[in-house]
mmCIF file of C-alpha atoms in Angstrom:
data_model
loop_
_atom_site.group_PDB
_atom_site.id
_atom_site.type_symbol
_atom_site.label_atom_id
_atom_site.label_comp_id
_atom_site.label_asym_id
_atom_site.label_seq_id
_atom_site.Cartn_x
_atom_site.Cartn_y
_atom_site.Cartn_z
ATOM 1 C CA MET A 726 0.000 0.000 0.000
ATOM 2 C CA GLU A 727 1.232 3.460 -0.884
ATOM 3 C CA LYS A 728 0.183 6.674 0.751
ATOM 4 C CA TYR A 729 -1.361 9.388 -1.364
ATOM 5 C CA GLN A 730 -2.454 12.935 -0.750
ATOM 6 C CA ALA A 731 -5.844 13.676 -2.273
ATOM 7 C CA SER A 732 -6.886 17.243 -3.050
ATOM 8 C CA ILE A 733 -10.558 17.700 -3.751
ATOM 9 C CA LYS A 734 -12.022 20.807 -5.338
ATOM 10 C CA ILE A 735 -15.779 21.148 -4.943
ATOM 11 C CA MET A 736 -17.708 23.741 -6.952
ATOM 12 C CA LEU A 737 -21.391 24.448 -7.473
ATOM 13 C CA LYS A 738 -22.543 23.150 -10.836
ATOM 14 C CA HIS A 739 -22.850 25.712 -13.601
ATOM 15 C CA GLY A 740 -26.325 27.150 -13.795
ATOM 16 C CA ILE A 741 -26.802 27.092 -10.038
ATOM 17 C CA LEU A 742 -26.738 30.568 -8.560
ATOM 18 C CA ASP A 743 -23.675 30.951 -6.372
ATOM 19 C CA VAL A 744 -24.912 33.545 -3.899
ATOM 20 C CA GLN A 745 -21.604 33.728 -2.040
ATOM 21 C CA GLY A 746 -19.696 34.319 -5.264
ATOM 22 C CA LYS A 747 -22.203 36.956 -6.357
ATOM 23 C CA THR A 748 -21.963 38.783 -3.039
ATOM 24 C CA VAL A 749 -18.166 38.805 -3.075
ATOM 25 C CA GLU A 750 -18.244 40.002 -6.694
ATOM 26 C CA ASN A 751 -20.563 42.893 -5.762
ATOM 27 C CA SER A 752 -18.252 43.804 -2.911
ATOM 28 C CA LEU A 753 -15.190 43.688 -5.171
ATOM 29 C CA HIS A 754 -16.932 46.012 -7.616
ATOM 30 C CA SER A 755 -17.831 48.406 -4.815
ATOM 31 C CA ILE A 756 -14.160 48.794 -3.857
ATOM 32 C CA GLY A 757 -13.016 49.437 -7.394
ATOM 33 C CA PHE A 758 -12.189 46.017 -8.838
ATOM 34 C CA ASP A 759 -14.593 46.629 -11.712
ATOM 35 C CA THR A 760 -12.899 44.242 -14.095
ATOM 36 C CA LEU A 761 -13.238 41.154 -11.881
ATOM 37 C CA GLN A 762 -16.153 39.022 -13.041
ATOM 38 C CA ASN A 763 -17.855 35.686 -12.452
ATOM 39 C CA VAL A 764 -16.651 35.066 -8.914
ATOM 40 C CA ARG A 765 -17.424 31.528 -7.842
ATOM 41 C CA ILE A 766 -16.732 30.076 -4.425
ATOM 42 C CA GLY A 767 -16.212 26.421 -3.676
ATOM 43 C CA LYS A 768 -14.621 24.172 -1.102
ATOM 44 C CA PHE A 769 -11.193 22.592 -0.944
ATOM 45 C CA VAL A 770 -10.655 19.372 0.980
ATOM 46 C CA GLN A 771 -7.347 17.579 1.542
ATOM 47 C CA LEU A 772 -6.961 14.094 2.891
ATOM 48 C CA GLU A 773 -4.526 11.208 2.964
ATOM 49 C CA VAL A 774 -5.383 7.848 1.564
ATOM 50 C CA ALA A 775 -3.631 4.490 1.563
ATOM 51 C CA ALA A 776 -4.158 2.522 -1.642
ATOM 52 C CA GLU A 777 -2.452 0.126 -4.045
ATOM 53 C CA SER A 778 -2.292 2.611 -6.903
ATOM 54 C CA PRO A 779 -3.198 6.223 -7.706
ATOM 55 C CA GLU A 780 -6.209 4.909 -9.662
ATOM 56 C CA LYS A 781 -7.468 2.964 -6.637
ATOM 57 C CA ALA A 782 -6.893 6.008 -4.443
ATOM 58 C CA SER A 783 -8.876 8.188 -6.814
ATOM 59 C CA GLU A 784 -11.675 5.633 -6.986
ATOM 60 C CA LEU A 785 -11.931 5.460 -3.206
ATOM 61 C CA VAL A 786 -11.921 9.245 -2.779
ATOM 62 C CA GLY A 787 -14.490 9.517 -5.573
ATOM 63 C CA SER A 788 -16.862 7.236 -3.743
ATOM 64 C CA ALA A 789 -16.311 9.263 -0.536
ATOM 65 C CA CYS A 790 -17.209 12.401 -2.517
ATOM 66 C CA GLU A 791 -20.398 10.810 -3.824
ATOM 67 C CA LYS A 792 -21.419 9.616 -0.379
ATOM 68 C CA LEU A 793 -20.431 12.485 1.895
ATOM 69 C CA ILE A 794 -17.856 15.056 0.835
ATOM 70 C CA ALA A 795 -19.871 16.580 -2.028
ATOM 71 C CA ASN A 796 -23.568 16.901 -2.740
ATOM 72 C CA PRO A 797 -23.874 15.521 -6.294
ATOM 73 C CA ILE A 798 -27.263 17.216 -6.739
ATOM 74 C CA ILE A 799 -25.690 20.670 -6.825
ATOM 75 C CA GLU A 800 -21.917 20.208 -6.746
ATOM 76 C CA ASN A 801 -19.166 18.938 -9.051
ATOM 77 C CA TYR A 802 -15.845 17.763 -7.700
ATOM 78 C CA GLU A 803 -12.337 17.244 -9.052
ATOM 79 C CA ILE A 804 -9.805 14.976 -7.402
ATOM 80 C CA GLN A 805 -6.029 15.239 -7.645
ATOM 81 C CA ILE A 806 -3.899 12.430 -6.291
ATOM 82 C CA GLU A 807 -0.231 12.825 -5.413
ATOM 83 C CA LYS A 808 2.057 10.229 -3.938
ATOM 84 C CA ILE A 809 3.402 11.155 -0.510
ATOM 85 C CA LYS A 810 7.170 10.732 -0.467
ATOM 86 C CA MET B 1453 -50.143 8.568 19.744
ATOM 87 C CA LYS B 1454 -46.453 8.559 20.569
ATOM 88 C CA PHE B 1455 -43.685 10.687 19.087
ATOM 89 C CA GLY B 1456 -39.966 9.912 19.120
ATOM 90 C CA VAL B 1457 -37.846 13.060 18.998
ATOM 91 C CA VAL B 1458 -34.369 12.287 17.672
ATOM 92 C CA VAL B 1459 -31.613 14.279 19.356
ATOM 93 C CA PHE B 1460 -28.397 14.878 17.408
ATOM 94 C CA PRO B 1461 -25.386 16.735 18.789
ATOM 95 C CA GLY B 1462 -26.331 20.296 17.894
ATOM 96 C CA SER B 1463 -30.116 19.842 17.738
ATOM 97 C CA ASN B 1464 -31.732 22.825 19.438
ATOM 98 C CA CYS B 1465 -35.454 22.445 18.787
ATOM 99 C CA ASP B 1466 -35.771 18.992 20.326
ATOM 100 C CA SER B 1467 -37.288 20.336 23.565
ATOM 101 C CA ASP B 1468 -39.700 22.555 21.648
ATOM 102 C CA ALA B 1469 -40.865 19.597 19.552
ATOM 103 C CA TYR B 1470 -41.263 17.461 22.671
ATOM 104 C CA TRP B 1471 -43.214 20.256 24.395
ATOM 105 C CA ALA B 1472 -45.517 20.781 21.407
ATOM 106 C CA ALA B 1473 -46.216 17.040 21.174
ATOM 107 C CA VAL B 1474 -46.876 16.552 24.896
ATOM 108 C CA GLN B 1475 -48.211 19.859 26.231
ATOM 109 C CA ASP B 1476 -50.006 21.186 23.172
ATOM 110 C CA ALA B 1477 -51.026 18.139 21.137
ATOM 111 C CA HIS B 1478 -51.539 15.975 24.274
ATOM 112 C CA CYS B 1479 -49.606 13.030 22.876
ATOM 113 C CA GLU B 1480 -46.831 10.960 24.376
ATOM 114 C CA ALA B 1481 -43.229 11.582 23.417
ATOM 115 C CA VAL B 1482 -39.749 10.281 24.149
ATOM 116 C CA TYR B 1483 -36.298 11.487 23.193
ATOM 117 C CA LEU B 1484 -34.143 9.166 21.095
ATOM 118 C CA TRP B 1485 -30.378 9.644 21.072
ATOM 119 C CA HIS B 1486 -28.709 9.700 17.658
ATOM 120 C CA LYS B 1487 -26.409 6.828 18.671
ATOM 121 C CA ASP B 1488 -29.355 4.543 19.448
ATOM 122 C CA ASN B 1489 -29.603 1.516 17.209
ATOM 123 C CA VAL B 1490 -33.203 0.782 18.047
ATOM 124 C CA ILE B 1491 -36.448 2.659 17.639
ATOM 125 C CA PRO B 1492 -38.946 1.473 20.271
ATOM 126 C CA ASN B 1493 -41.890 -0.465 18.838
ATOM 127 C CA ASP B 1494 -44.518 1.876 20.198
ATOM 128 C CA ILE B 1495 -43.341 4.976 18.307
ATOM 129 C CA ASP B 1496 -45.851 6.216 15.723
ATOM 130 C CA CYS B 1497 -44.014 9.252 14.405
ATOM 131 C CA LEU B 1498 -40.374 10.301 14.471
ATOM 132 C CA ILE B 1499 -39.462 13.963 14.585
ATOM 133 C CA LEU B 1500 -36.069 15.053 13.285
ATOM 134 C CA PRO B 1501 -35.919 18.455 14.954
ATOM 135 C CA GLY B 1502 -34.346 21.744 13.970
ATOM 136 C CA GLY B 1503 -30.916 22.889 14.993
ATOM 137 C CA PHE B 1504 -27.375 22.628 13.743
ATOM 138 C CA SER B 1505 -26.483 18.959 13.942
ATOM 139 C CA TYR B 1506 -22.695 18.556 13.851
ATOM 140 C CA GLY B 1507 -22.395 22.318 13.580
ATOM 141 C CA ASP B 1508 -23.664 22.189 9.985
ATOM 142 C CA TYR B 1509 -20.079 21.191 9.093
ATOM 143 C CA LEU B 1510 -19.529 20.343 5.426
ATOM 144 C CA ARG B 1511 -23.240 20.899 4.615
ATOM 145 C CA ALA B 1512 -26.305 21.109 6.819
ATOM 146 C CA GLY B 1513 -27.412 17.563 7.631
ATOM 147 C CA ALA B 1514 -24.540 15.888 5.751
ATOM 148 C CA ILE B 1515 -22.920 14.286 8.792
ATOM 149 C CA ALA B 1516 -26.059 13.650 10.867
ATOM 150 C CA ARG B 1517 -27.333 11.553 7.991
ATOM 151 C CA PHE B 1518 -24.706 8.952 8.961
ATOM 152 C CA SER B 1519 -25.593 8.880 12.671
ATOM 153 C CA PRO B 1520 -26.339 5.297 13.766
ATOM 154 C CA ILE B 1521 -30.046 6.007 14.295
ATOM 155 C CA MET B 1522 -30.520 7.115 10.688
ATOM 156 C CA LYS B 1523 -30.384 3.511 9.445
ATOM 157 C CA GLU B 1524 -33.287 2.812 11.761
ATOM 158 C CA VAL B 1525 -35.098 5.972 10.646
ATOM 159 C CA VAL B 1526 -34.892 4.787 7.022
ATOM 160 C CA HIS B 1527 -36.070 1.318 8.046
ATOM 161 C CA PHE B 1528 -38.932 2.817 10.102
ATOM 162 C CA SER B 1529 -40.065 4.952 7.155
ATOM 163 C CA ASN B 1530 -39.778 2.033 4.724
ATOM 164 C CA LYS B 1531 -42.205 0.147 6.949
ATOM 165 C CA GLY B 1532 -44.618 3.080 6.647
ATOM 166 C CA GLY B 1533 -43.843 4.881 9.923
ATOM 167 C CA PHE B 1534 -44.385 8.640 9.938
ATOM 168 C CA VAL B 1535 -41.334 10.893 9.873
ATOM 169 C CA LEU B 1536 -41.499 14.667 10.281
ATOM 170 C CA GLY B 1537 -38.304 16.593 9.510
ATOM 171 C CA ILE B 1538 -38.327 20.197 10.626
ATOM 172 C CA CYS B 1539 -35.698 22.650 9.345
ATOM 173 C CA ASN B 1540 -32.371 20.837 10.013
ATOM 174 C CA GLY B 1541 -34.501 17.677 10.089
ATOM 175 C CA PHE B 1542 -35.655 18.442 6.532
ATOM 176 C CA GLN B 1543 -32.030 18.952 5.485
ATOM 177 C CA ILE B 1544 -31.099 15.580 7.009
ATOM 178 C CA LEU B 1545 -34.001 13.877 5.181
ATOM 179 C CA THR B 1546 -32.783 15.181 1.818
ATOM 180 C CA GLU B 1547 -29.187 14.178 2.587
ATOM 181 C CA VAL B 1548 -30.247 10.639 3.506
ATOM 182 C CA GLY B 1549 -32.389 10.421 0.382
ATOM 183 C CA LEU B 1550 -35.813 10.013 1.999
ATOM 184 C CA LEU B 1551 -36.867 13.236 0.279
ATOM 185 C CA PRO B 1552 -35.668 14.528 -3.107
ATOM 186 C CA GLY B 1553 -33.755 17.739 -3.788
ATOM 187 C CA THR B 1554 -31.571 19.760 -1.460
ATOM 188 C CA LEU B 1555 -31.561 22.925 0.652
ATOM 189 C CA MET B 1556 -29.056 25.532 -0.492
ATOM 190 C CA LYS B 1557 -27.890 28.763 1.116
ATOM 191 C CA ASN B 1558 -30.588 31.424 1.305
ATOM 192 C CA LYS B 1559 -30.525 33.646 -1.748
ATOM 193 C CA SER B 1560 -29.895 36.709 0.430
ATOM 194 C CA LEU B 1561 -27.133 34.888 2.359
ATOM 195 C CA ASN B 1562 -28.849 36.090 5.553
ATOM 196 C CA PHE B 1563 -29.874 33.800 8.350
ATOM 197 C CA ILE B 1564 -33.598 34.531 8.429
ATOM 198 C CA CYS B 1565 -35.591 34.232 11.633
ATOM 199 C CA LYS B 1566 -39.148 35.521 11.295
ATOM 200 C CA TYR B 1567 -42.783 34.569 10.895
ATOM 201 C CA VAL B 1568 -43.765 33.601 7.366
ATOM 202 C CA TYR B 1569 -47.078 32.668 5.810
ATOM 203 C CA LEU B 1570 -47.735 29.299 4.250
ATOM 204 C CA LYS B 1571 -50.303 28.001 1.851
ATOM 205 C CA THR B 1572 -51.232 24.336 2.027
ATOM 206 C CA GLU B 1573 -50.992 22.893 -1.460
ATOM 207 C CA ASN B 1574 -52.017 19.402 -0.452
ATOM 208 C CA SER B 1575 -54.304 18.875 2.533
ATOM 209 C CA ASP B 1576 -54.874 15.257 1.630
ATOM 210 C CA THR B 1577 -51.887 14.030 3.657
ATOM 211 C CA ALA B 1578 -51.463 12.547 7.118
ATOM 212 C CA PHE B 1579 -49.653 15.752 8.126
ATOM 213 C CA SER B 1580 -52.082 18.334 6.769
ATOM 214 C CA SER B 1581 -55.596 16.842 6.857
ATOM 215 C CA GLN B 1582 -56.776 19.097 9.696
ATOM 216 C CA ILE B 1583 -55.754 22.345 8.019
ATOM 217 C CA PRO B 1584 -58.973 24.113 6.970
ATOM 218 C CA ASP B 1585 -59.339 24.791 3.248
ATOM 219 C CA GLY B 1586 -57.835 28.096 2.222
ATOM 220 C CA LYS B 1587 -56.305 28.810 5.629
ATOM 221 C CA VAL B 1588 -53.047 30.737 5.500
ATOM 222 C CA LEU B 1589 -50.709 29.410 8.192
ATOM 223 C CA LYS B 1590 -48.481 31.736 10.199
ATOM 224 C CA ILE B 1591 -45.387 29.783 11.257
ATOM 225 C CA PRO B 1592 -41.808 30.994 11.832
ATOM 226 C CA ILE B 1593 -38.684 30.062 9.938
ATOM 227 C CA ALA B 1594 -35.131 30.210 11.315
ATOM 228 C CA HIS B 1595 -32.517 29.101 8.839
ATOM 229 C CA GLY B 1596 -29.544 30.041 6.704
ATOM 230 C CA GLU B 1597 -29.946 27.182 4.259
ATOM 231 C CA GLY B 1598 -33.569 26.766 3.254
ATOM 232 C CA ASN B 1599 -33.423 27.527 -0.428
ATOM 233 C CA TYR B 1600 -35.061 24.419 -1.883
ATOM 234 C CA TYR B 1601 -33.497 23.201 -5.111
ATOM 235 C CA ALA B 1602 -34.097 20.177 -7.294
ATOM 236 C CA ASP B 1603 -33.505 19.458 -10.981
ATOM 237 C CA GLU B 1604 -36.319 19.894 -13.468
ATOM 238 C CA LYS B 1605 -37.209 16.217 -13.583
ATOM 239 C CA THR B 1606 -37.561 16.063 -9.796
ATOM 240 C CA ILE B 1607 -39.638 19.243 -9.681
ATOM 241 C CA ASN B 1608 -41.973 17.856 -12.347
ATOM 242 C CA GLU B 1609 -42.349 14.659 -10.358
ATOM 243 C CA LEU B 1610 -43.128 16.610 -7.190
ATOM 244 C CA ILE B 1611 -45.851 18.489 -9.047
ATOM 245 C CA GLU B 1612 -47.211 15.408 -10.778
ATOM 246 C CA HIS B 1613 -47.553 13.423 -7.544
ATOM 247 C CA ASN B 1614 -48.800 16.359 -5.500
ATOM 248 C CA GLU B 1615 -45.776 16.134 -3.200
ATOM 249 C CA ILE B 1616 -45.482 19.868 -2.568
ATOM 250 C CA VAL B 1617 -47.393 20.349 0.677
ATOM 251 C CA PHE B 1618 -46.477 23.898 1.761
ATOM 252 C CA LYS B 1619 -45.515 27.008 -0.192
ATOM 253 C CA TYR B 1620 -44.453 30.412 1.112
ATOM 254 C CA CYS B 1621 -47.166 32.969 0.432
ATOM 255 C CA SER B 1622 -48.237 36.488 1.372
ATOM 256 C CA GLN B 1623 -50.517 37.191 4.327
ATOM 257 C CA ASN B 1624 -53.524 36.847 2.053
ATOM 258 C CA GLY B 1625 -52.322 33.659 0.430
ATOM 259 C CA GLU B 1626 -50.702 34.892 -2.777
ATOM 260 C CA ILE B 1627 -47.717 32.881 -3.889
ATOM 261 C CA ASN B 1628 -45.178 35.273 -5.338
ATOM 262 C CA GLU B 1629 -41.534 36.227 -5.279
ATOM 263 C CA PHE B 1630 -42.008 38.802 -2.491
ATOM 264 C CA ALA B 1631 -43.344 36.128 -0.154
ATOM 265 C CA ASN B 1632 -40.371 33.850 -0.846
ATOM 266 C CA PRO B 1633 -37.911 34.359 2.030
ATOM 267 C CA ASN B 1634 -34.999 32.280 0.765
ATOM 268 C CA GLY B 1635 -35.201 31.834 -3.003
ATOM 269 C CA ALA B 1636 -36.732 28.336 -2.855
ATOM 270 C CA MET B 1637 -37.888 26.992 -6.222
ATOM 271 C CA LEU B 1638 -41.641 27.475 -6.680
ATOM 272 C CA ASN B 1639 -41.767 28.956 -3.130
ATOM 273 C CA ILE B 1640 -41.462 25.419 -1.755
ATOM 274 C CA ALA B 1641 -41.513 25.324 2.061
ATOM 275 C CA GLY B 1642 -42.390 21.669 2.613
ATOM 276 C CA ILE B 1643 -42.628 18.434 0.633
ATOM 277 C CA ILE B 1644 -43.801 14.892 1.245
ATOM 278 C CA ASN B 1645 -42.554 11.592 -0.207
ATOM 279 C CA LYS B 1646 -44.570 9.535 -2.678
ATOM 280 C CA ASN B 1647 -45.764 7.137 0.026
ATOM 281 C CA GLY B 1648 -47.107 10.044 2.064
ATOM 282 C CA ASN B 1649 -45.367 9.136 5.321
ATOM 283 C CA VAL B 1650 -42.267 11.377 5.284
ATOM 284 C CA LEU B 1651 -42.660 15.155 5.383
ATOM 285 C CA GLY B 1652 -39.919 17.762 5.483
ATOM 286 C CA MET B 1653 -40.513 21.459 6.045
ATOM 287 C CA MET B 1654 -38.304 24.467 6.747
ATOM 288 C CA PRO B 1655 -40.839 26.371 8.934
ATOM 289 C CA HIS B 1656 -41.120 25.374 12.604
ATOM 290 C CA PRO B 1657 -44.640 24.183 13.546
ATOM 291 C CA GLU B 1658 -43.402 23.396 17.083
ATOM 292 C CA ARG B 1659 -42.571 27.077 17.569
ATOM 293 C CA ALA B 1660 -46.142 28.003 16.667
ATOM 294 C CA SER B 1661 -48.090 25.545 18.757
ATOM 295 C CA GLU B 1662 -49.752 27.859 21.260
ATOM 296 C CA ASN B 1663 -51.079 31.399 21.113
ATOM 297 C CA LEU B 1664 -48.611 32.584 23.718
ATOM 298 C CA LEU B 1665 -45.920 32.048 21.078
ATOM 299 C CA GLY B 1666 -47.679 34.294 18.573
ATOM 300 C CA SER B 1667 -49.500 31.590 16.630
ATOM 301 C CA ASP B 1668 -50.884 28.131 17.166
ATOM 302 C CA ASP B 1669 -51.154 27.260 13.482
ATOM 303 C CA GLY B 1670 -48.346 24.725 13.802
ATOM 304 C CA LEU B 1671 -50.547 22.663 16.073
ATOM 305 C CA LEU B 1672 -52.694 21.818 13.035
ATOM 306 C CA ILE B 1673 -49.830 19.628 11.795
ATOM 307 C CA PHE B 1674 -49.577 17.768 15.115
ATOM 308 C CA ASN B 1675 -53.364 17.428 15.221
ATOM 309 C CA SER B 1676 -53.426 16.110 11.654
ATOM 310 C CA LEU B 1677 -50.901 13.430 12.628
ATOM 311 C CA LYS B 1678 -52.976 12.565 15.686
ATOM 312 C CA ARG B 1679 -56.004 11.881 13.525
ATOM 313 C CA ASN B 1680 -54.237 8.840 12.048
ATOM 314 C CA PHE B 1681 -54.321 7.011 15.387
#
C-alpha cells in the first residue's frame, strides 16, 4: 500500500446561482475592482489515503465524494492524487 | 399517539418539539439519542428536529445523515412509519435520500428568523388533513440554508404526484416572489414523499403551537398526525 495525498475541489454546478460568489463580486466592484467578473466560491478538501495505486486512491476518494464530501445534486468535484514521499 | 424526537449533537429544537407534542397536542413523546440503534416499537411518528447537527459542518445535515439512528429511521419509514423533519430535520431527510432535492444557502445569504405565511398545497396528507381549506398558516422560519433546489425532472415529479405540501405565500395567500424568504424553487416550504409518510418542512410548527408564542397554526400539523391514530 502506498500513501497518497488527495486534493478535492468542490464547486457548485454551472447554472446554479452561487450567492456567495455573487456577493463577493458585488463587494469587489464596490471597492473598485470593476474588471473582476464571475466570482465563484467552492470548497477545498485535503486528505490522505492508503491505496495500491493512484487509480485505486482516486476511486476510493471519488466514492467518498459521492457519499459524503460533495452533494452531487448541486456540486461537481475534481480529485487530484499525489504520492506522498 | 407517541412521538420519538431524535436528538443529534447540535439539535436545538428537540425540547420545543417534545413540548408541542406533549403539552399542546396531548400526545406521548420520548427522546431518542442519535447513537441509538433501536427505535422502540410503540413509536408512531419520528421527529427530526431543527438545529445545527454537527455544527452544519460540510453541509447542513450531511454528517447527521450517517448517525447510527438514521439507518433505523430509514427502516422505520420504509415500513410506513411517519417521519417529520423540521428545518435541520428536513435537510437531514434530503441528505439521507428520503426526500428529493436539497436545501441551499438562502438567496440573500442572511440567516432569516421571522414569521412567514404558508399556503397548504395538499391537505390530503397525514400531516395536513386538519388544516382548513384556504387557511393561510403563520409559522416561523429560522434558517440560513432553506433555499429548496431540485432538478427539473424532480420538480416535475413533485408536481405530478402532489408532493409539494407547503408554499411560502403572502398574508392573504398569494404565492409570489415577495413572499419567498430564501429563493426556494416554486416557493417550496415543505414536501412529502410519494408514500405520504415522510414530510420535510423548513418552517417550525413546534414554535407556533400555542397562542402565547404568537401563533398556534403549527398545532394543526400535530393534530393532523394525531387523527391517524
